[in-house]
Short mmCIF file of C-alpha atoms and ligand atoms in Angstrom, two decimals:
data_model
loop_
_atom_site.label_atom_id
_atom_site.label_comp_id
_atom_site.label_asym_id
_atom_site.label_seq_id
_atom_site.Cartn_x
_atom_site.Cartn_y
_atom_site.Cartn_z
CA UNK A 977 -116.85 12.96 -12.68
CA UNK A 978 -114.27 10.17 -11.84
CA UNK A 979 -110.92 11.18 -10.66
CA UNK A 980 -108.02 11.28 -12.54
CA UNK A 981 -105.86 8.15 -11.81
CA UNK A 982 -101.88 7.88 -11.11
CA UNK A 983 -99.86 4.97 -10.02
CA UNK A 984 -97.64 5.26 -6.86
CA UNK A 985 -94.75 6.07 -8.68
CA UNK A 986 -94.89 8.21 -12.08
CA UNK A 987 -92.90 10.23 -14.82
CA UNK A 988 -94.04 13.83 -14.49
CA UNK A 989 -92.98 17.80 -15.72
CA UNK A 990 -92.24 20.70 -14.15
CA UNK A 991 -92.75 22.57 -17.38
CA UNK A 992 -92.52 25.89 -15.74
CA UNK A 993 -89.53 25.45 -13.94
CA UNK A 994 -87.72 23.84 -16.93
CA UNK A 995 -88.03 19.98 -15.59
CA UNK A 996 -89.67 18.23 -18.65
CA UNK A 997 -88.88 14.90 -16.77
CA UNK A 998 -88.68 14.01 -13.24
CA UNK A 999 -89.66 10.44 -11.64
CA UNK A 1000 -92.23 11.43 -8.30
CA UNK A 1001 -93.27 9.15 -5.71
CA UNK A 1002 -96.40 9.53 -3.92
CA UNK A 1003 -96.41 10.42 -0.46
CA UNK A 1004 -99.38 10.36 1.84
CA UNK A 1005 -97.75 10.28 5.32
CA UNK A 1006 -96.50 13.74 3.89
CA UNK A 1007 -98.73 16.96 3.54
CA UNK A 1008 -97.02 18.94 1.08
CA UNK A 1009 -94.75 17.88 -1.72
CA UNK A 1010 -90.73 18.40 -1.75
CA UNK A 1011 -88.31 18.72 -3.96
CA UNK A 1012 -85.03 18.20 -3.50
CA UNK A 1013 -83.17 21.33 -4.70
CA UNK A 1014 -79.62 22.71 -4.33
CA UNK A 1015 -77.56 25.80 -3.61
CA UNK A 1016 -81.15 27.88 -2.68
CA UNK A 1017 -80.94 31.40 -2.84
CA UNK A 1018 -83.76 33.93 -1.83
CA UNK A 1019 -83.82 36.27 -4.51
CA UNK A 1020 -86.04 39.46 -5.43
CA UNK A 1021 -87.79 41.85 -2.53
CA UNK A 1022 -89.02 41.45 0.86
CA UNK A 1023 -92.57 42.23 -0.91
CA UNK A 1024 -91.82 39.98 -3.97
CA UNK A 1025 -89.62 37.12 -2.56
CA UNK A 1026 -88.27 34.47 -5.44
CA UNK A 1027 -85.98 31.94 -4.62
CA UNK A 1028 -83.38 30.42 -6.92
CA UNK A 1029 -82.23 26.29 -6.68
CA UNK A 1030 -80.73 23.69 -8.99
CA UNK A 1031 -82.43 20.15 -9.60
CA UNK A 1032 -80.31 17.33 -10.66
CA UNK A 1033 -83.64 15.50 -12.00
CA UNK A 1034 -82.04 12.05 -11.40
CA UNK A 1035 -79.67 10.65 -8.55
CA UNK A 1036 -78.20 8.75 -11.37
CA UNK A 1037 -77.03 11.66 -13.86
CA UNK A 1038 -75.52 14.10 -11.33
CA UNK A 1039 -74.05 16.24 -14.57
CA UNK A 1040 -77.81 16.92 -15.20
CA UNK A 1041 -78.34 20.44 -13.37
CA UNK A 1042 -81.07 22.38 -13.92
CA UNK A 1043 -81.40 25.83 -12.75
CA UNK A 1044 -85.20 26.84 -11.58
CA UNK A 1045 -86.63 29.77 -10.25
CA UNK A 1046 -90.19 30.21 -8.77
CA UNK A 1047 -92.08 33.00 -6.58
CA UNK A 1048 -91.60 31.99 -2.76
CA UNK A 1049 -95.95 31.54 -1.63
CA UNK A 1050 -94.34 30.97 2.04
CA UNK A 1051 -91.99 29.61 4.37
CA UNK A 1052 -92.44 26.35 6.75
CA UNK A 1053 -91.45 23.89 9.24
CA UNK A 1054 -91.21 20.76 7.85
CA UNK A 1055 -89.68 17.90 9.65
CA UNK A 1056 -87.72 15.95 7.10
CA UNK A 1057 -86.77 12.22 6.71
CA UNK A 1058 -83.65 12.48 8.77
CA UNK A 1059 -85.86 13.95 12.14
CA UNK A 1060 -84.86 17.52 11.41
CA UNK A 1061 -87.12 20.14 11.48
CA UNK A 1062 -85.90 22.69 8.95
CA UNK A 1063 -87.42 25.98 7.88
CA UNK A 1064 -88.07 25.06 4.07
CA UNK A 1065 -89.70 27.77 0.96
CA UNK A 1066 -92.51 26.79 -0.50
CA UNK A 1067 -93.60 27.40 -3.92
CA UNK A 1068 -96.56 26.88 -6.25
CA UNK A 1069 -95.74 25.51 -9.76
CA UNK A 1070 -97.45 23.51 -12.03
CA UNK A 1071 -97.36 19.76 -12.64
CA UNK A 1072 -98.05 17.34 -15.33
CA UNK A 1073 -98.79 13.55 -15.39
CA UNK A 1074 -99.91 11.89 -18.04
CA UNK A 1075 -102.34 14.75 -19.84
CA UNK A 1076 -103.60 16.21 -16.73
CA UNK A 1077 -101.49 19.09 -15.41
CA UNK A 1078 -102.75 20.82 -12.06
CA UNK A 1079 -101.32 23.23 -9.89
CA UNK A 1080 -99.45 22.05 -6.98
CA UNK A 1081 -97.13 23.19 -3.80
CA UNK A 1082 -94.13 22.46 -3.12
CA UNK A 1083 -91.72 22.81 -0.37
CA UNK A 1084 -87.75 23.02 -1.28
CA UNK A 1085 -85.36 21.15 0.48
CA UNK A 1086 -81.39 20.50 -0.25
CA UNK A 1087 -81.17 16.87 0.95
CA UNK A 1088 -79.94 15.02 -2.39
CA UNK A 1089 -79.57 11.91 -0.94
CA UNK A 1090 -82.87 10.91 -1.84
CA UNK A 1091 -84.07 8.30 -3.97
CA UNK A 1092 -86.92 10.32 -5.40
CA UNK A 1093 -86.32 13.71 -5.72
CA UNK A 1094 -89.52 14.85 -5.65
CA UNK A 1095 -92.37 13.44 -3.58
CA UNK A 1096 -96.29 14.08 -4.15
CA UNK A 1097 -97.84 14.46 -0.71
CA UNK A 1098 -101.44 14.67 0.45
CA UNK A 1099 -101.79 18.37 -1.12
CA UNK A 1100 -100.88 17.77 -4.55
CA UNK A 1101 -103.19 14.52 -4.73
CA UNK A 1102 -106.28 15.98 -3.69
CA UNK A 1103 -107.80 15.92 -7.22
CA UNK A 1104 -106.16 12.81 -8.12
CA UNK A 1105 -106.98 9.19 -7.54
CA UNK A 1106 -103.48 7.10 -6.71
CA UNK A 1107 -103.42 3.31 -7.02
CA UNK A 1108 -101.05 2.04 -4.03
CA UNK A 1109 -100.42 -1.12 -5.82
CA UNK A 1110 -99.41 0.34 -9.15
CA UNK A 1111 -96.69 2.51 -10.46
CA UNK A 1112 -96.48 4.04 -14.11
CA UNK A 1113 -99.72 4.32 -15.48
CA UNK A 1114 -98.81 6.74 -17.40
CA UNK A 1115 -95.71 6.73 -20.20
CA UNK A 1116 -92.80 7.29 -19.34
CA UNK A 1117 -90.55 10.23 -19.94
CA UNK A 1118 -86.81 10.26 -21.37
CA UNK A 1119 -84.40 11.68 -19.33
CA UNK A 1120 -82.71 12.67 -23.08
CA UNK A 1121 -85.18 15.22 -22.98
CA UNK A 1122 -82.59 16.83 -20.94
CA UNK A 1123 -79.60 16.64 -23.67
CA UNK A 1124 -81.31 19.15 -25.83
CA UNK A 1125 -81.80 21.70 -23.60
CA UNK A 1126 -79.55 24.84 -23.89
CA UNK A 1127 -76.51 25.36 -22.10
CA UNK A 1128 -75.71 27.47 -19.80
CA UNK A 1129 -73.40 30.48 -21.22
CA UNK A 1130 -69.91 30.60 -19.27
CA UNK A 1131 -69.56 33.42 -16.90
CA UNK A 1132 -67.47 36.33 -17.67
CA UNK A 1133 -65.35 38.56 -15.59
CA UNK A 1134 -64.52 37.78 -12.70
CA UNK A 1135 -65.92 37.32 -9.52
CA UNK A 1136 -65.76 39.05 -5.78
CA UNK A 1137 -65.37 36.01 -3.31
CA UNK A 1138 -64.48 36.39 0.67
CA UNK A 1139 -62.90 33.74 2.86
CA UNK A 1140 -65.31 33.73 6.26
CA UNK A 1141 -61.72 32.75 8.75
CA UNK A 1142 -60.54 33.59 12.11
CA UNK A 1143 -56.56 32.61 10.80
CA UNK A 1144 -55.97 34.82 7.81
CA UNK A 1145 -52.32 34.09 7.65
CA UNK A 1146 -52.73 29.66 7.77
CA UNK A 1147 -52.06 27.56 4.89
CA UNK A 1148 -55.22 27.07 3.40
CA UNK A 1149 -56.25 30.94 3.62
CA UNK A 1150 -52.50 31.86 1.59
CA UNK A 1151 -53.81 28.91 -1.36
CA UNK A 1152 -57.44 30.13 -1.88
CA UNK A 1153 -55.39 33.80 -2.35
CA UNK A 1154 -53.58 32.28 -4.90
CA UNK A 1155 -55.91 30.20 -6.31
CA UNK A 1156 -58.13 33.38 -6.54
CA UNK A 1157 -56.24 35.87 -7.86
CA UNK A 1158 -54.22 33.54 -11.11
CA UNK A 1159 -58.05 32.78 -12.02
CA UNK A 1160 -58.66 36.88 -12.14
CA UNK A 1161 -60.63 36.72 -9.17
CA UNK A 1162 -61.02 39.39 -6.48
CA UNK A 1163 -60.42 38.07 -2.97
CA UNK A 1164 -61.23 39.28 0.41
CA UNK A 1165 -60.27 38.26 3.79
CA UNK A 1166 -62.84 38.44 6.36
CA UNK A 1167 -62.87 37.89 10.25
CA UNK A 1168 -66.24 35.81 10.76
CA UNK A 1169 -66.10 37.57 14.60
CA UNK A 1170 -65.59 41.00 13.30
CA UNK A 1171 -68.83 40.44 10.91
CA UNK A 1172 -72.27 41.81 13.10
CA UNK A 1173 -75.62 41.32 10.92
CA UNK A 1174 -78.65 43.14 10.47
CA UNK A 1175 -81.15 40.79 9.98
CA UNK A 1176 -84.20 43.06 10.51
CA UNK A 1177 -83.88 44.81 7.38
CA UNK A 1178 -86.16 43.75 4.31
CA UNK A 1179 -82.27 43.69 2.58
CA UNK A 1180 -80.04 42.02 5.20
CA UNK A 1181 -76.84 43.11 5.24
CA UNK A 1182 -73.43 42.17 7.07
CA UNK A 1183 -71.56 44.81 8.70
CA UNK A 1184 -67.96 44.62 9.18
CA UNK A 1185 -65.81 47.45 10.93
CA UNK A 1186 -68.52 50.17 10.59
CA UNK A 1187 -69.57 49.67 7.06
CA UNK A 1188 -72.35 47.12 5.12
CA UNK A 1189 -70.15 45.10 3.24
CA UNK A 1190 -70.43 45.05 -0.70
CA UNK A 1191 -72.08 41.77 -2.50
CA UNK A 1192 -69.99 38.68 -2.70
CA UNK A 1193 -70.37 36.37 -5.30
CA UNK A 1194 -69.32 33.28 -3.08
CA UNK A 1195 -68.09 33.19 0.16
CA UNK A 1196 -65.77 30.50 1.18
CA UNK A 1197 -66.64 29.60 5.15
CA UNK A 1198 -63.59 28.13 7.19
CA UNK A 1199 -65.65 28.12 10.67
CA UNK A 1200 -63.50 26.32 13.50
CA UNK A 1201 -65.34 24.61 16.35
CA UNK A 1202 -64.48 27.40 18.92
CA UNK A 1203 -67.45 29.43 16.50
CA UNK A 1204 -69.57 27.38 14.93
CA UNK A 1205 -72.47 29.42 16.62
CA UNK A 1206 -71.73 32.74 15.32
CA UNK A 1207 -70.26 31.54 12.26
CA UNK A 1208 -73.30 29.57 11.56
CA UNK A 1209 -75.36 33.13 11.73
CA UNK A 1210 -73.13 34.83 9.51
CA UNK A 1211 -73.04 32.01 6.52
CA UNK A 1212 -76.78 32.31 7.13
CA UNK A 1213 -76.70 36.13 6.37
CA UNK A 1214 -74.60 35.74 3.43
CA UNK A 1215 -77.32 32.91 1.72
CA UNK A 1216 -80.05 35.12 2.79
CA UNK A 1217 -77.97 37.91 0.75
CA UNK A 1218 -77.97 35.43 -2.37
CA UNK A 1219 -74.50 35.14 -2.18
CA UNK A 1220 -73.49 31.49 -2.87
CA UNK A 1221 -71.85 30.02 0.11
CA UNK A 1222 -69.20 26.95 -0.53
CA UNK A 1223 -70.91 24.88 2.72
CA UNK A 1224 -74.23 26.33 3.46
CA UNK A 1225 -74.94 26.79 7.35
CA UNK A 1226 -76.85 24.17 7.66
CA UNK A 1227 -74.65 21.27 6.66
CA UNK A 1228 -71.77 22.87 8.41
CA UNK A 1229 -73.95 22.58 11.50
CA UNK A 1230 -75.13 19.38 10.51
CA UNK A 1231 -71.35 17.84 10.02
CA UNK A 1232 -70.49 20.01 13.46
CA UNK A 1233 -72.39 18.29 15.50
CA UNK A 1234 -70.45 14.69 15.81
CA UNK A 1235 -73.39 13.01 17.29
CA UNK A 1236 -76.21 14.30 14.85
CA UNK A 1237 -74.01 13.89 11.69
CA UNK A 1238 -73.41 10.27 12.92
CA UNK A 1239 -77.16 9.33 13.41
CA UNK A 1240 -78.03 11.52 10.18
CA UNK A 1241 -75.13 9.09 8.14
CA UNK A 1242 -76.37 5.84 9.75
CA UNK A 1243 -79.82 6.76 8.92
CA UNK A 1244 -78.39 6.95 5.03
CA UNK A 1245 -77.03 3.19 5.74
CA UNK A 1246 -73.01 4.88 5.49
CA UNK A 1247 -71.17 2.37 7.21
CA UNK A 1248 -69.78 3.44 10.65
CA UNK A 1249 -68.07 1.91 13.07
CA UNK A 1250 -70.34 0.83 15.79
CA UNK A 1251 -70.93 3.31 18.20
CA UNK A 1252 -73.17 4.15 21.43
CA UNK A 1253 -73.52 7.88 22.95
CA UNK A 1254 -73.82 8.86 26.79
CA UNK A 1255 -73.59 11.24 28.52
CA UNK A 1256 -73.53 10.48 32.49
CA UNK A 1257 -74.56 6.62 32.64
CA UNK A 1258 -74.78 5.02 35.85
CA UNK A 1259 -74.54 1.01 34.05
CA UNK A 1260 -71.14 2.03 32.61
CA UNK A 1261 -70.46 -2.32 31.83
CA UNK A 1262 -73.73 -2.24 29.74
CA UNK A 1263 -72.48 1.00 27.70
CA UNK A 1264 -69.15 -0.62 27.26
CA UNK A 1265 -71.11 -4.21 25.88
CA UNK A 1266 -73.28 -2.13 23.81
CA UNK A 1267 -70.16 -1.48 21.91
CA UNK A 1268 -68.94 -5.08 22.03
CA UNK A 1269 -66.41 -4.54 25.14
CA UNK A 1270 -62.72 -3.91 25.40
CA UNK A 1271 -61.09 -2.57 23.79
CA UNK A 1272 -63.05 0.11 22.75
CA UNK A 1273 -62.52 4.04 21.92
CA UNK A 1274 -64.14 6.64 23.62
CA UNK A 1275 -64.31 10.02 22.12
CA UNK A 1276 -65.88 13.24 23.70
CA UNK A 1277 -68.01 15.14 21.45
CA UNK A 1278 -66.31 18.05 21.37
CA UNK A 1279 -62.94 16.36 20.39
CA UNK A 1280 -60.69 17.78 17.53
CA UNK A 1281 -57.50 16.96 16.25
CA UNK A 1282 -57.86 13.58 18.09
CA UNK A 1283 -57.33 15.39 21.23
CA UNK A 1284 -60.44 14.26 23.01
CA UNK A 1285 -60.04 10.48 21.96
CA UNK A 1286 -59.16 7.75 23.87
CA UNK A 1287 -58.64 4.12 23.47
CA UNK A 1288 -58.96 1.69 26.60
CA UNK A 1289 -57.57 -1.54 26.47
CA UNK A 1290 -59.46 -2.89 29.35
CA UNK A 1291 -63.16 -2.91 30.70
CA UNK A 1292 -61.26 -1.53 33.81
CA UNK A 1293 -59.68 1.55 31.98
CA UNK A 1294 -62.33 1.95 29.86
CA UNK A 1295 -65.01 2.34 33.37
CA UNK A 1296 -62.25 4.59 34.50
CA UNK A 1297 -62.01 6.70 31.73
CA UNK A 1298 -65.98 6.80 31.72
CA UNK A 1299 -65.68 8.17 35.68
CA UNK A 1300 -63.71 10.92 34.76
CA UNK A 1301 -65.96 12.27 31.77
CA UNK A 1302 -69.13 11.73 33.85
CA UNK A 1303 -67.18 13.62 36.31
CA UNK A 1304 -66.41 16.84 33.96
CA UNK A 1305 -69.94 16.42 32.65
CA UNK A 1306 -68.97 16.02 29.09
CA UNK A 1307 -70.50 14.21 26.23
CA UNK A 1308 -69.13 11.19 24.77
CA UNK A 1309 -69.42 8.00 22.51
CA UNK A 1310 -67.97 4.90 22.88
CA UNK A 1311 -66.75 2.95 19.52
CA UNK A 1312 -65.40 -0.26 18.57
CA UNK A 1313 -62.11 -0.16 18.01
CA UNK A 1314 -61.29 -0.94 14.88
CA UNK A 1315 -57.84 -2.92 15.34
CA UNK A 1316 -56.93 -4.13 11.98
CA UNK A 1317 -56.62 -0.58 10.78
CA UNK A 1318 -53.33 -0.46 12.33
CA UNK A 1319 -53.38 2.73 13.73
CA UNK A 1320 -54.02 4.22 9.95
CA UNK A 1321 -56.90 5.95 8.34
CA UNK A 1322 -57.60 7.93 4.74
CA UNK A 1323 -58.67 10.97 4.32
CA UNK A 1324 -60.62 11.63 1.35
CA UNK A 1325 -61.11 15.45 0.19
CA UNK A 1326 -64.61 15.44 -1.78
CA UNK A 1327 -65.25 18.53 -3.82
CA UNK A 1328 -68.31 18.18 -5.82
CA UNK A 1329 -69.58 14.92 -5.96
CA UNK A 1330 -65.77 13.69 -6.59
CA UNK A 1331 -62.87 12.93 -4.43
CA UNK A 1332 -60.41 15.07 -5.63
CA UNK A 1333 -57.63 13.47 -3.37
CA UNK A 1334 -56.53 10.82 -0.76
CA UNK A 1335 -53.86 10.29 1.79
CA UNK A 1336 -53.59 7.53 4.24
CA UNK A 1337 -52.54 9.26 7.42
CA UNK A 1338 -50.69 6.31 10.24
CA UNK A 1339 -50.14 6.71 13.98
CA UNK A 1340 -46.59 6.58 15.00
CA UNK A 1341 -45.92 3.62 16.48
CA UNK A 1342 -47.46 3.22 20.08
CA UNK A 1343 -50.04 5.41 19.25
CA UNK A 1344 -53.40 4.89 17.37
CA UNK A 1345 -54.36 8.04 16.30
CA UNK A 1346 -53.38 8.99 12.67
CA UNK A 1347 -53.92 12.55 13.14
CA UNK A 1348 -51.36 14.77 11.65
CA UNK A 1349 -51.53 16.42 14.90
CA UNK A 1350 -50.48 13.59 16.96
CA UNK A 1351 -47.22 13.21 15.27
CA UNK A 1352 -49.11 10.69 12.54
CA UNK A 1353 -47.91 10.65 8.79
CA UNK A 1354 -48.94 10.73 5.64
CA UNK A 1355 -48.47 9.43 2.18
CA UNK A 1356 -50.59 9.68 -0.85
CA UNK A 1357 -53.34 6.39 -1.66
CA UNK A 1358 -55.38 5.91 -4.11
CA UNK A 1359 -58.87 5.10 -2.75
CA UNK A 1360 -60.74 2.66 -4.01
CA UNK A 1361 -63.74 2.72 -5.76
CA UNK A 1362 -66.15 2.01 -3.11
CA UNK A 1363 -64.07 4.13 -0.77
CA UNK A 1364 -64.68 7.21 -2.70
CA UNK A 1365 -68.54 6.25 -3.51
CA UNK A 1366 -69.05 6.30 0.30
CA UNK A 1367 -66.94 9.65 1.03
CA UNK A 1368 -69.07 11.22 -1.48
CA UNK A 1369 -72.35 10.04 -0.31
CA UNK A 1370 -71.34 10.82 3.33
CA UNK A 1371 -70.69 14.41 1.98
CA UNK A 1372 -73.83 14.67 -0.02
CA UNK A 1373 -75.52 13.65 2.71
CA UNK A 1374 -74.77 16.23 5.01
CA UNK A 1375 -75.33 18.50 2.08
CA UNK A 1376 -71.30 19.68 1.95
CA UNK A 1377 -70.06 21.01 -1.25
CA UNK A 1378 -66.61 20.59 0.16
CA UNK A 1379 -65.67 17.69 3.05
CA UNK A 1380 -62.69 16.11 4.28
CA UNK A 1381 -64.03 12.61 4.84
CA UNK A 1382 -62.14 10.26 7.41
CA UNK A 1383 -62.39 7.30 6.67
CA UNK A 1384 -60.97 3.42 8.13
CA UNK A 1385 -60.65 0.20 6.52
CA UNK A 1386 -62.19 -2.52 8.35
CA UNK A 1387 -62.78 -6.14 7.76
CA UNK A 1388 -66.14 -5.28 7.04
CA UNK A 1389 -65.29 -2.81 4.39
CA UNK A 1390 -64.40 0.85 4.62
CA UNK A 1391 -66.12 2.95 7.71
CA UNK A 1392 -66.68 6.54 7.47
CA UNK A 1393 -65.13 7.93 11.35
CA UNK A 1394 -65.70 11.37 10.66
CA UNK A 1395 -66.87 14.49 8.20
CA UNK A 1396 -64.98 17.77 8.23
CA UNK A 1397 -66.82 21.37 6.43
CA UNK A 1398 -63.66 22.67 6.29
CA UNK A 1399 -60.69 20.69 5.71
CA UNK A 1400 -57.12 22.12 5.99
CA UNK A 1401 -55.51 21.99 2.88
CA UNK A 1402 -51.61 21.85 3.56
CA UNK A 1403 -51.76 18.40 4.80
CA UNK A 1404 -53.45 17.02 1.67
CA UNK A 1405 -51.61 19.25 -0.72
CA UNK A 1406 -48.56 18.83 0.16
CA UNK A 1407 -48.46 14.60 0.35
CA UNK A 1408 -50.59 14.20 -2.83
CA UNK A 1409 -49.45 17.52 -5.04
CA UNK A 1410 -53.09 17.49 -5.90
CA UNK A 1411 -54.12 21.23 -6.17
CA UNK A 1412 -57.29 21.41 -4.11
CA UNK A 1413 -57.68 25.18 -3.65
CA UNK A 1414 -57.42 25.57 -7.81
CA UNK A 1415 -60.45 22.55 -7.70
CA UNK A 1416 -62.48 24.45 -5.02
CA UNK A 1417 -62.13 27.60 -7.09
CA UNK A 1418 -63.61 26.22 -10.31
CA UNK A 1419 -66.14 24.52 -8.11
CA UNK A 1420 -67.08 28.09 -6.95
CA UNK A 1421 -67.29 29.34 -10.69
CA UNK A 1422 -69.22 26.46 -11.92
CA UNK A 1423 -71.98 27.11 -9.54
CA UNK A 1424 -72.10 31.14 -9.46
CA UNK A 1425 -72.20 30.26 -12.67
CA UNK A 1426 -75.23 28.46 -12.89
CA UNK A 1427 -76.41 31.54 -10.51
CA UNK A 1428 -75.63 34.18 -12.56
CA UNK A 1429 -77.72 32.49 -15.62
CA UNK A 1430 -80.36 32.71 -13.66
CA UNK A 1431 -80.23 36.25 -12.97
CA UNK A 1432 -80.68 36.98 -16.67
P1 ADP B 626 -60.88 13.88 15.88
O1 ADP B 626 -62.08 14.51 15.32
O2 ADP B 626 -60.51 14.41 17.22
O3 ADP B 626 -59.74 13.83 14.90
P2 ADP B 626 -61.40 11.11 15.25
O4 ADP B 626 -62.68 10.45 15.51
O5 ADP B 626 -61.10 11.48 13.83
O6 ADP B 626 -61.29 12.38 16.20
O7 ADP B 626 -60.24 10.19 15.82
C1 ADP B 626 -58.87 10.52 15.79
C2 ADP B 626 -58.03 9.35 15.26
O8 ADP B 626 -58.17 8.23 16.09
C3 ADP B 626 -58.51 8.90 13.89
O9 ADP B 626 -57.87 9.63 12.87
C4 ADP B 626 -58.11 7.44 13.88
O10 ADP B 626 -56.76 7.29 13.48
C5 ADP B 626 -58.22 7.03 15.33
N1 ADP B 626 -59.53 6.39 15.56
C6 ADP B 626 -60.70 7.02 15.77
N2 ADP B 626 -61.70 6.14 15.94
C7 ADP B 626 -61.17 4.91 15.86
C8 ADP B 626 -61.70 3.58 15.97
N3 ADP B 626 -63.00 3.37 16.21
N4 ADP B 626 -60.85 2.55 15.82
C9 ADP B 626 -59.53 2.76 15.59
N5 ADP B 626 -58.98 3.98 15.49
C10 ADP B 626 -59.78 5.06 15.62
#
């Protein structure tokens, strides 16, 4: 019997997870097929494991969200476009192309940066013949499909949510109190180090002062650097407890780690300034050209606050400065420095996929470091257009709900310097009057939301 035939790129359905339209690109370096799904939350029993996700079915109609939910068949290691290896579910679901509809795999993966959300690797095309230098055989289907499906229902009542902080009393902790409690809200205030989890049990469970505590709706992580370890762990706990977490572990780690979120963000062709990364070299003059010489910045990895970065004016100050990291064994990157600037960049607070504010922080003079921290100001800017495009993306990419996004205006265009998982609000607040925590709140309701729908 001859094969069925698809081209390399095809309109298909998901009927039974709801996606009547979704544009799939074949994949044969790949074994299994991937989808790229959002806020994933293991649901059901040890026994019975089901896993809940969102699909926006195209990169180009973010406001189309559809929730799914599927049996989990298994969990693997899959090693994803950006070089990560991440743990991913896998579920079996069927799929439709043209008239022919076959059951196929599927791994789930939150990377939404994609092009094609969903891929069809070696797996799924077993019974299927694809022509490599054809795409759309078959008809294509309307997106509008989508604008007569049924909305979700609003939630009602309100809902438990716990800020994950080691500094209950700073700014941003006080606002998300607020915040909480005028929406009706119940708030709690937990110490991430006081948390201890018991991840043997078929239910996990985080214990905090002797007792489990109850289910959250949302938890709201503010992990400093000092714990990104532990903090990592707990987040994990809470998304393993279906609770829906604000940054998920993973892109919190992902955005932690300077050097990994950099190469991660190149990969995704974000303009950044131009950087190389060493850690004890012995041709310091080559590392320093690799950069295109002095002057250039040098920032150890580990730097906050600007504290760890540097700017040397000189090939001589900048081999100098290079001796004394190699001698304290640290981690570093060397960067162009990006003069025109003028000691001044903008941070951009992205919540959702929109920047919900922007202030242009400058150095005081004789100093090149805008951070706040440094004795740098701020005043409120309006980004522009492609500013705010490449904030978001930078966010999306590292899979952060919420991101402060640093970012400096070249004469090549804007540069993304850094991503932040959890961005201090008082700054930002209180130079554009833009009420973030009230935005980050209604962010959390939309998508328990969308959870709780599920659920029914
Ligand atoms: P940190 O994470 O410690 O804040 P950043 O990389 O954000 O470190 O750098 C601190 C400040 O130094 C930035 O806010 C910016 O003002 C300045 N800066 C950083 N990198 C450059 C660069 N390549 N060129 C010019 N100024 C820079």
């Amino acid at each position: 019997m001859e094969k069925f035939t698809i081209g390399w790129e095809e309109w298909a359905a998901l009927p039974k997870l709801g996606l009547p339209a979704i544009k799939v690109k074949t994949d044969t370096g790949a074994k299994t097929s991937a989808l790229h799904a959002e806020n994933i939350q293991l649901k059901g029993t040890r026994l019975n494991p089901k896993v809940s996700f969102e699909v926006s079915p195209d990169p180009d109609l973010p406001n189309i969200r559809i929730l799914c939910h599927a049996k989990v068949i298994d969990q693997r290691e899959v090693v994803s476009s950006n070089g990560l290896s991440e743990l991913r579910y896998v579920i079996e679901t069927p799929i439709s192309i043209g008239n022919k509809k076959w059951d196929i795999e599927i791994t789930l993966s939150n990377r939404s940066s994609m092009t094609y959300r969903m891929i069809l690797g070696r797996s799924a095309l077993e019974k299927v013949t694809v022509r490599p230098d054809k795409g759309f055989i078959h008809d294509k289907i309307s997106l509008d499909i989508y604008n007569k499906l049924p909305k979700n229902k609003p939630v009602v009542g309100r809902l438990k949510i716990a800020v994950l902080t080691r500094g209950p009393d700073n700014y941003s902790v006080k606002r998300f109190i607020e915040e909480a409690r005028r929406n009706n809200h119940q708030i709690d205030i937990i110490d991430t180090k006081r948390c201890y989890l018991n991840i043997n049990s078929a239910s996990p469970e985080v214990h905090y002062d002797g007792e489990a505590l109850p289910h959250y709706d949302a938890i709201i992580p503010r992990i400093g650097p000092s714990i990104t370890f532990y903090g990592m762990a707990v987040v994990r706990q809470f998304q393993a407890m279906g609770t829906f977490c604000l940054n998920s572990a993973e892109a919190i780690g992902a955005s932690r780690d300077k050097l990994a979120a950099h190469q991660i963000l190149v990969r995704h062709k974000i303009p950044m300034p131009n950087t190389a990364f060493a850690s004890s070299p012995k041709d310091t003059s080559n590392l320093i050209e690799l950069t295109g010489g002095a002057p250039i910045i040098l920032k150890l990895l580990e730097s906050s606050q600007g504290r760890g970065v540097v700017l040397a004016e000189s090939q001589k100050a900048a081999s100098a400065v290079i001796g004394a990291f190699r001698g304290l064994d640290a981690n570093f990157i060397t960067q162009e420095f990006i003069k025109e600037a003028g000691g001044s960049d903008i941070r951009c607070l992205v919540i959702g996929r929109k920047v919900v504010a922007a202030m242009m922080r400058s150095a005081q003079p004789g100093e090149f470091r805008s951070n706040l921290h440094a004795g740098g100001t701020a005043k409120k800017v309006e980004a522009t257009k492609e500013e705010k495009d490449i904030a978001i993306k930078a966010a999306r990419t590292l899979g952060l709900n919420v991101a402060g996004v640093d970012i400096i205006r070249t004469d090549q265009g804007p540069k993304v310097l850094e991503v932040n998982s959890s961005p201090g609000l008082e700054g930002i607040e209180k130079t554009t009057a833009v009420n973030v925590a009230q935005n980050i709140i209604k962010l959390i309701e939309q998508n328990v939301r969308s959870l709780q729908s599920i659920k029914k």
